[in-house]
XYZ file of C-alpha atoms in Angstrom:
505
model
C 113.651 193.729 42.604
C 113.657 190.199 44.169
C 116.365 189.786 46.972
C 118.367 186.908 46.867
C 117.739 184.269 49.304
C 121.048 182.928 50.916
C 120.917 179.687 52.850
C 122.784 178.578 55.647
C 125.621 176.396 55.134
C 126.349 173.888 57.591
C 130.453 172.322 57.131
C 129.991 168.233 57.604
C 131.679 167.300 60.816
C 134.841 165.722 60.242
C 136.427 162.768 61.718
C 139.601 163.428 63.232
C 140.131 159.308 63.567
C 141.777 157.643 60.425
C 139.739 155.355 58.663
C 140.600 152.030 58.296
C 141.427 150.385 54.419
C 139.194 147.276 53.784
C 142.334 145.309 54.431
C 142.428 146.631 57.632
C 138.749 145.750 58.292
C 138.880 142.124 57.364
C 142.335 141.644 59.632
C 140.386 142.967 62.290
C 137.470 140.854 61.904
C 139.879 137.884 61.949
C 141.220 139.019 65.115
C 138.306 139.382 66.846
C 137.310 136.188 65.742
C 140.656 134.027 66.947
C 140.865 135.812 70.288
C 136.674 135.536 70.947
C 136.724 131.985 71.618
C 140.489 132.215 73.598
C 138.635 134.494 76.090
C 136.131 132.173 76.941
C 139.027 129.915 77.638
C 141.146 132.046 79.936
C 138.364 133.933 81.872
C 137.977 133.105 85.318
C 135.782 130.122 85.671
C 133.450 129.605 88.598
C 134.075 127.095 91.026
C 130.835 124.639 91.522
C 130.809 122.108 94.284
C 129.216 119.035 93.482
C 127.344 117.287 96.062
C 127.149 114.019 96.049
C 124.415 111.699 97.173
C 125.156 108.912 99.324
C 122.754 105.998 98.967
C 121.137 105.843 102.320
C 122.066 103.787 105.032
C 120.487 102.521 108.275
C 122.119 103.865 111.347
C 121.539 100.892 113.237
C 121.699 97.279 111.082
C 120.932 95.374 114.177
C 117.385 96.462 114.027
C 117.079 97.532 110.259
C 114.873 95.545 107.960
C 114.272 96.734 104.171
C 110.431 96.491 103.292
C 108.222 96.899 106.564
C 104.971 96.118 105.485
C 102.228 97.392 108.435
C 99.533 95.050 108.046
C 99.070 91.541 107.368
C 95.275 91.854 105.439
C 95.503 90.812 101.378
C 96.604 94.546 100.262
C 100.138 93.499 102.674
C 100.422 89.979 101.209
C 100.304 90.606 98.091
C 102.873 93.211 98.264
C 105.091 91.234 99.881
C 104.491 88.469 96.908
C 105.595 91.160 94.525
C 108.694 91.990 96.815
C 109.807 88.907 96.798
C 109.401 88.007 93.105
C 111.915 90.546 92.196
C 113.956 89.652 95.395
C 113.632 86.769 96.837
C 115.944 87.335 99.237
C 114.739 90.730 100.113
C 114.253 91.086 103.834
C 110.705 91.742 104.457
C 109.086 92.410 108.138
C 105.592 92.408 108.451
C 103.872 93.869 110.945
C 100.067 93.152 112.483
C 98.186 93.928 115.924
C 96.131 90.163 114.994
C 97.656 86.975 115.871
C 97.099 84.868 111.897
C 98.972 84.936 109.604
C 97.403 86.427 106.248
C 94.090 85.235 105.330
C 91.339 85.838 102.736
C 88.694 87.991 104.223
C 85.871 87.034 101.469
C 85.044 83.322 102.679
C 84.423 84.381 105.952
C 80.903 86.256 105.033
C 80.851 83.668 102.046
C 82.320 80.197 101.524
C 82.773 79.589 104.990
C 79.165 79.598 105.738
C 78.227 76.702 103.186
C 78.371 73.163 103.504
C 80.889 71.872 106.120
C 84.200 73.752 105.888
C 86.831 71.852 107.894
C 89.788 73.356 109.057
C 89.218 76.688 107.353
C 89.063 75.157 104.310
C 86.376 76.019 101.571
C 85.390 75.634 97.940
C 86.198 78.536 95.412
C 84.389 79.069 92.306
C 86.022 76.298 90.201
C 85.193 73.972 92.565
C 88.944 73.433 94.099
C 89.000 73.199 98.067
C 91.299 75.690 99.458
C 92.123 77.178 103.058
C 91.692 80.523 103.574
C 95.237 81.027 104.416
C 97.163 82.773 101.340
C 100.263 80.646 102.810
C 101.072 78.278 105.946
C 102.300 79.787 109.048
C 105.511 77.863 108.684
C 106.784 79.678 105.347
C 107.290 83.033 108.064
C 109.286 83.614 110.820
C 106.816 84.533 113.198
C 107.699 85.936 116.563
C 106.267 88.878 119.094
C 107.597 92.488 120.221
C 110.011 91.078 122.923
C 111.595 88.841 120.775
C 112.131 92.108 117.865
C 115.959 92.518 118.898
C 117.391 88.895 118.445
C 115.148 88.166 115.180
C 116.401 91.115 113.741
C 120.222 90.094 114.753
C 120.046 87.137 112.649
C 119.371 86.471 109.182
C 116.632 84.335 107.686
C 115.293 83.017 104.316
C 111.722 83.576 105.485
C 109.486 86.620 105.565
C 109.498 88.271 109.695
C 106.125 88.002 111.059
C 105.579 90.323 113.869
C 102.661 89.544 115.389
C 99.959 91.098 118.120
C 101.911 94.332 117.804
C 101.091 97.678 117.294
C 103.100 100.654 114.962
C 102.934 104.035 117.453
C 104.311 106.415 114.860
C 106.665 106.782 111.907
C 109.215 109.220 111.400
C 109.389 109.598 107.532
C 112.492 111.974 107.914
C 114.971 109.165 109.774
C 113.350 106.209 107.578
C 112.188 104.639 111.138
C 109.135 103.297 112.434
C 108.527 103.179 116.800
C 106.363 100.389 118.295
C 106.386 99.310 121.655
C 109.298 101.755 123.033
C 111.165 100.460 120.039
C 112.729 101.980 117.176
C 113.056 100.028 113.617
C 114.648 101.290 110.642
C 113.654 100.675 106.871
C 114.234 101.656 103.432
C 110.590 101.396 102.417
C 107.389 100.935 103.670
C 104.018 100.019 103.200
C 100.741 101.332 105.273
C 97.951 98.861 104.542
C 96.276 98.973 108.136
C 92.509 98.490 106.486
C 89.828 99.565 108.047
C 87.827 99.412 111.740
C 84.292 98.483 112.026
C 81.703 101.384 112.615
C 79.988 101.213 116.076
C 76.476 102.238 116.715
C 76.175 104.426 119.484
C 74.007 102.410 121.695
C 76.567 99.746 122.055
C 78.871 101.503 124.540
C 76.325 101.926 126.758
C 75.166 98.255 127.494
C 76.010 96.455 130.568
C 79.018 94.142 130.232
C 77.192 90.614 129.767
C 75.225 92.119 127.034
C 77.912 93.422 125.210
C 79.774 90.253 124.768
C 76.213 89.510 123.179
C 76.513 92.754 120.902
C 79.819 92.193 118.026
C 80.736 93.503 114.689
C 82.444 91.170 111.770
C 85.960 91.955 110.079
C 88.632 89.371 111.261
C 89.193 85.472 111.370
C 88.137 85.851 115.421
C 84.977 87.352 114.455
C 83.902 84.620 112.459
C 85.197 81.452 114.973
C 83.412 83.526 117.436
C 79.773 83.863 115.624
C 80.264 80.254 114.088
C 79.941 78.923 117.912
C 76.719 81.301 118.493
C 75.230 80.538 115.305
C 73.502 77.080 117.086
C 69.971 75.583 116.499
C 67.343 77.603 118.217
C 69.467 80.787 118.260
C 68.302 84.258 116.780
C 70.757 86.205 115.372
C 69.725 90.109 114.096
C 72.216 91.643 112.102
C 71.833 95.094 111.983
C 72.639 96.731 108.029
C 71.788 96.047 104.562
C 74.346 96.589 102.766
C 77.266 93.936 101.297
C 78.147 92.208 104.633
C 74.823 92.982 106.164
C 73.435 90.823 103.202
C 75.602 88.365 102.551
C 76.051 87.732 106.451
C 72.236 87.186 106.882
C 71.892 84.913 103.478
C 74.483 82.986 105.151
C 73.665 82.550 108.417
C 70.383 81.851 107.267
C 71.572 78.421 105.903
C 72.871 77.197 109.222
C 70.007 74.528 110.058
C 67.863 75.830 113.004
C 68.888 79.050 113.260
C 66.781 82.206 112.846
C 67.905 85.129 110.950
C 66.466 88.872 111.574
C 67.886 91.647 109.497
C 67.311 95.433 110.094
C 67.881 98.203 107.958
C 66.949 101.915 107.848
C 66.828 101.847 103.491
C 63.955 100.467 101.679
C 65.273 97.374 100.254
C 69.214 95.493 99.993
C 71.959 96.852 98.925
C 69.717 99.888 98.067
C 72.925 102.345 98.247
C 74.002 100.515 95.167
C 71.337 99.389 93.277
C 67.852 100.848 91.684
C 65.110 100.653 93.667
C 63.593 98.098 91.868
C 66.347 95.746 92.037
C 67.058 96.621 95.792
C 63.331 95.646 96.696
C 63.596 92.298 94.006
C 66.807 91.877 95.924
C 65.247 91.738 99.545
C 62.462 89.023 98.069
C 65.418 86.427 97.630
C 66.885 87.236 100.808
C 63.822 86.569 102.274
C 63.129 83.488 100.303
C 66.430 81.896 102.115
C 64.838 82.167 105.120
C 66.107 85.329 106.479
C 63.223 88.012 108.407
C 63.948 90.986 107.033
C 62.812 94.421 108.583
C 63.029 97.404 106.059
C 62.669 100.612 106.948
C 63.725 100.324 110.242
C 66.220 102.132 112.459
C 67.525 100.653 115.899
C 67.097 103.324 118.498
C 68.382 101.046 121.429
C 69.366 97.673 123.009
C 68.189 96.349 126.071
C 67.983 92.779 128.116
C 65.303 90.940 129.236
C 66.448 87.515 131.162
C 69.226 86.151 128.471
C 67.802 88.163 125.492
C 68.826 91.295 123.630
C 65.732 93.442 122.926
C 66.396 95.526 119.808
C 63.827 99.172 120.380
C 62.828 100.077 116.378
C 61.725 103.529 115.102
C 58.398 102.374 114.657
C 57.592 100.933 118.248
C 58.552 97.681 117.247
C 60.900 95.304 119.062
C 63.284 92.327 118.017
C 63.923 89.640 120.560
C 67.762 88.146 119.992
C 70.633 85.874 121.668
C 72.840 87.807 119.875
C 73.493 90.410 117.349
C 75.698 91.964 114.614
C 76.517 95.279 113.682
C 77.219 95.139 109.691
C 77.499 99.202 109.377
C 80.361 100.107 107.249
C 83.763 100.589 107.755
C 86.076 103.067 108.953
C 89.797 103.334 107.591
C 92.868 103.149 109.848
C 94.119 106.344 109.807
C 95.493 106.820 113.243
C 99.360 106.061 112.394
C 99.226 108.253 109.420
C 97.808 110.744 111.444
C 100.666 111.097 114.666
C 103.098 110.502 111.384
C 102.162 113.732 109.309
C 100.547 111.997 106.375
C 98.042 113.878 104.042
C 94.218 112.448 105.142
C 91.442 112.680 102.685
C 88.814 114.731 104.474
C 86.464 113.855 101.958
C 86.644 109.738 101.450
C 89.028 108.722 104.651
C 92.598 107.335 104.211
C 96.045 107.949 103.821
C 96.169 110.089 100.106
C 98.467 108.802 97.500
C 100.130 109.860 94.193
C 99.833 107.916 91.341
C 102.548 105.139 92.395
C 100.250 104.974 95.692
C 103.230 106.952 97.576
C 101.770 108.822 100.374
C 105.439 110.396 101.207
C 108.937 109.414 100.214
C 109.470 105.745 100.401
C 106.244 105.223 102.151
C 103.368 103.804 100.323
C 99.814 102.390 101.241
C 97.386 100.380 99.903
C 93.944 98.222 100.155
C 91.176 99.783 102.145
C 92.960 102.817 103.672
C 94.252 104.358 100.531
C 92.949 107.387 98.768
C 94.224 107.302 95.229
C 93.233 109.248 91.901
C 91.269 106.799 89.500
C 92.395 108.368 86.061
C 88.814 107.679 85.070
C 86.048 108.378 87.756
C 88.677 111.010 90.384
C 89.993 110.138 93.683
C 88.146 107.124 95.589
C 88.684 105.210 98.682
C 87.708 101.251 97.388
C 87.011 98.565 100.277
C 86.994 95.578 98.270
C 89.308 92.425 97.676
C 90.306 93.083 94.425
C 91.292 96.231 94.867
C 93.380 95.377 97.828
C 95.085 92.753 96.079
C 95.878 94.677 93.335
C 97.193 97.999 95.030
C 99.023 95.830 97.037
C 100.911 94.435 94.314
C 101.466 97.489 92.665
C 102.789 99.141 95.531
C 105.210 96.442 96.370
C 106.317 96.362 92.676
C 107.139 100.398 92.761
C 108.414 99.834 96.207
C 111.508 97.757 94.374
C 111.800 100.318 92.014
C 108.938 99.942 89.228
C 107.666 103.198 89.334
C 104.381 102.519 87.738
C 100.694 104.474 87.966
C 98.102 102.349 89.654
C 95.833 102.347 86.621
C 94.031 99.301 87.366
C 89.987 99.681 87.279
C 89.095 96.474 90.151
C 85.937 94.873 90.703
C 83.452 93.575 93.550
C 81.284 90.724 93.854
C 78.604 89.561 95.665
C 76.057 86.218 95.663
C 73.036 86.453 98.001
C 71.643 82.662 97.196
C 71.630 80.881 94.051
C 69.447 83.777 92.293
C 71.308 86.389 93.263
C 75.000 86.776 92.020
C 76.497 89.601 90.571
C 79.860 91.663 89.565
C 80.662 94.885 89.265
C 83.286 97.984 88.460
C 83.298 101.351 88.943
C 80.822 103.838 90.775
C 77.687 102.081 92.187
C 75.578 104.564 93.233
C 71.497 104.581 92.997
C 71.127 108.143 93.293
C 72.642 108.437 90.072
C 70.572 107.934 86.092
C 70.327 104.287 85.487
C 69.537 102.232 82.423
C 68.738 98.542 82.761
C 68.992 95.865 80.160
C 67.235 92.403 80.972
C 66.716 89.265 79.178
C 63.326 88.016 79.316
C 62.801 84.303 80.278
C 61.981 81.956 77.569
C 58.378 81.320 76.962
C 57.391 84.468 79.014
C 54.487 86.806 77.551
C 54.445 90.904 77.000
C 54.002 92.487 80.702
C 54.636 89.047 82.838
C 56.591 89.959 86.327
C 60.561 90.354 85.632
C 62.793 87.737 87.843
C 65.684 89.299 87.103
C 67.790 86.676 85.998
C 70.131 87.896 83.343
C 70.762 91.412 82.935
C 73.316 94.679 83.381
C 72.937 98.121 85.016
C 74.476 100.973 83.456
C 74.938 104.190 86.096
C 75.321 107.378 84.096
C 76.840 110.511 85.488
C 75.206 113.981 84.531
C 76.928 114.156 81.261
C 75.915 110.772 80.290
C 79.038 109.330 80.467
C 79.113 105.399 82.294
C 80.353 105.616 85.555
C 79.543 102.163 86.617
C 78.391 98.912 85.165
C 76.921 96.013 87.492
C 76.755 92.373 85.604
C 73.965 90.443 86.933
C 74.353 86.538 86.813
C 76.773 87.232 83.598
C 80.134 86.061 83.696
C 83.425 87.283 81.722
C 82.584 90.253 80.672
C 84.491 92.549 83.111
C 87.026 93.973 80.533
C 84.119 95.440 78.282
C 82.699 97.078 81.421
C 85.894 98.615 82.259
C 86.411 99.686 78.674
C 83.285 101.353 78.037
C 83.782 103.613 81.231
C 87.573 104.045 80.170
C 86.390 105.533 76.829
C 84.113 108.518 79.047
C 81.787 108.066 75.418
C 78.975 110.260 75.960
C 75.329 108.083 75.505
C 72.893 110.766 75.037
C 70.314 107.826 73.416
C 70.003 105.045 76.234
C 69.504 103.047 73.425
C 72.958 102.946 72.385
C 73.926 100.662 75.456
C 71.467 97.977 74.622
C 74.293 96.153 72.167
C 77.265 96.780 74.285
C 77.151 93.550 76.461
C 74.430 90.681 75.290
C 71.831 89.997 78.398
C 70.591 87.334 75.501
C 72.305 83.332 76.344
């Protein structure tokens, strides 16, 4: 017999709670959804205490002045242009440890140097005669430290001009500047302080009469001072062969009487920045103005004989002079920004900027001393003219409020005689790939010796991407330089540059 198998039962557990009709669902839904938004309405609310922002305002008006512009070089002039197009009656001090007003710095290794120049006057490239003052002294109020309090008391239409004075420090946090044992206050400010000539370390030790004998070449007073040297039957070495080195010496040269030695440790001019070939084509025309040029040489000393300087050479040479220049490079201004707790570039030099060229807030720099990102080749430090003009415009424009990147791509030129003239943008560098483009003089057979007259240099980086473009002896054709390293194209075939810009006239 099979036993029965009896499962378990289990009883379902029972709700002891009534449950609610479908009418009494949907009026409980309603509720819920009437008082929901109430209770965001009646729950305690917390209390949040707005702050509000004063505009800031100079403690002291009597010696307050809105843009101080440190610096009076081309990068400081044409910010204040750009100031003062957007307010004219903006109160601008500018601040310089020279005694000129702003000048252009170009015609004095240049222009200056051909044909007579009267009165600081020379010829540009159109032709027009113009001073190399951007403005006359008389459109600023120009005055000195001990006359800071009662210039600053009054008010004037013109631009302050503060000359033969010297910044100490800057105190970003109280928006004042200290020079002299005096305090000025400012809204914003501009650092374009440029650079200092580099020294060679044999100068310092020369007795006193011979170092009056031994200068470098960067200001106005540089150039008055060599222009009374540079006499008939007077040797001049200048000592560098780079762009002043160069263009100093090719200038010089054409002074009538005067003889011209140039020494350089590189094989050729301007080698840092062009191909060998060109750098040693380059040193022929230099030479063919009458300059002596000594090439691979390195100055180990300077001593006197009678009234002369005798340079010592690497190779046991020597170089009789009456007087010599020291064309070496340049070193950027960086002392202010360093007792002020500004950001230096290790790396390049200068005072390291954001895209608006704003080293901290409200103060700015520009020209020669800035470090700024170039959206196309990386951060670079750029000592040339139209670089300085431009970042100094830009930075006065943000300075009023613009807020706009410094984008800007600027160029350099250069003329070494009437065979010799060339622009360029971006990185110049001869270590780097090359690929040269010349046009051939007319009439000139298969294999005859290249002179170089019309042609461009294309500087590759290692992925083949243009860097840098130098235009030799052709005009107007910047822009497509620029462009072609804005687009970062890759040219694996060299070829491919050949029908970017025409050499062919």
């Amino acid at each position: 017999m099979f036993s029965r198998v009896v499962r378990p039962t289990f009883k379902r557990f029972q709700s002891t709670q009534r449950t609610p009709s479908t009418a009494g669902r949907i009026l409980l839904i309603g509720a819920l959804l009437a008082l929901g938004p109430a209770y965001y309405l009646i729950r305690p609310q917390k209390v949040e205490q707005k702050v509000e922002t004063k505009p800031w305002q100079p403690k002291d008006k009597q010696n307050y002045a809105e843009y101080v512009i440190v610096g009076a070089g081309t990068a400081g002039y044409a910010c204040l242009q750009a100031i003062r197009e957007k307010q004219p009656d903006a109160r601008v001090l500018m601040i310089t440890d020279q005694d000129h007003v702003p000048y252009e710095r170009p015609p004095l290794s240049k222009e200056l140097w051909f044909g007579e120049s009267k009165d600081l006057q020379f010829k540009d490239w159109q032709g027009k005669t113009k001073s190399i003052f951007y403005t006359p002294q008389s459109n600023f109020e120009v005055f000195e430290l001990k006359q800071l309090e009662s210039v600053l008391s009054k008010p004037s239409s013109k631009p302050l001009f503060l000359k033969n004075a010297q910044v100490n420090r800057i105190d970003t946090e109280q928006k004042m500047i200290m020079i002299g044992g005096k305090r000025i206050e400012y809204s914003k400010l501009l650092l374009a302080t440029g650079g200092t000539p580099k020294k060679l370390g044999f100068m310092d030790k020369l007795p006193k009469e011979a170092k009056q004998k031994v200068t470098t070449f960067r200001t106005l007073d540089d150039y008055l001072n060599l222009k009374q040297v540079a006499q008939p039957g007077k040797t001049i070495a200048v000592i560098g062969g780079g762009f002043l080195g160069s263009e100093l010496s090719t200038a010089l040269a054409q002074k009538k009487g005067v003889n011209v030695i140039q020494v350089f440790p590189e094989k050729g001019n301007m080698s840092l920045i062009m191909p060998t070939y060109l750098s040693k084509w380059t040193m022929s025309r230099v030479q063919k103005e009458g300059v002596q040029v000594k090439s691979d040489s390195e100055v180990l000393g300077v001593t006197t004989a009678e009234d002369k300087l005798v340079l010592q050479l690497n190779d046991d040479q020597t170089v009789e002079a009456d007087h010599v220049v020291v064309a070496v490079g340049l070193e950027p201004n960086t002392k202010l920004a360093k007792a002020s707790g500004l950001e230096i570039d290790n790396v390049r030099g200068g005072i390291v900027v954001n895209a608006e060229l704003e080293a901290r807030s409200d103060v700015f720099a520009a020209g020669d001393v800035c470090s700024y990102h170039d959206i196309a080749l990386g951060r670079r430090r750029v000592e040339h003219y139209d670089h300085a003009a431009e970042s100094g415009r830009l930075a006065g424009l943000n300075m009023v409020g613009a807020k706009q990147p410094y984008t800007y791509q600027s160029m350099f030129w250069s003329n070494l005689g009437p065979e010799v003239s060339y622009e360029a943008v971006g990185l110049l560098d001869s270590k780097a790939q090359t690929v040269s483009i010349w046009a051939m003089k007319k009439g000139a057979q298969p294999g005859a010796k290249e002179e170089h007259g019309r042609g461009v240099v294309y500087y590759l980086d290692k992925e083949k991407r243009v860097n840098g473009v130098l235009l030799w002896n052709i005009p107007d054709h910047l822009d497509v330089a620029r462009n072609v390293i804005k687009s970062k194209k890759v040219y694996n075939d060299p070829n491919d540059l050949s029908s970017i810009i025409r050499v062919h006239q």
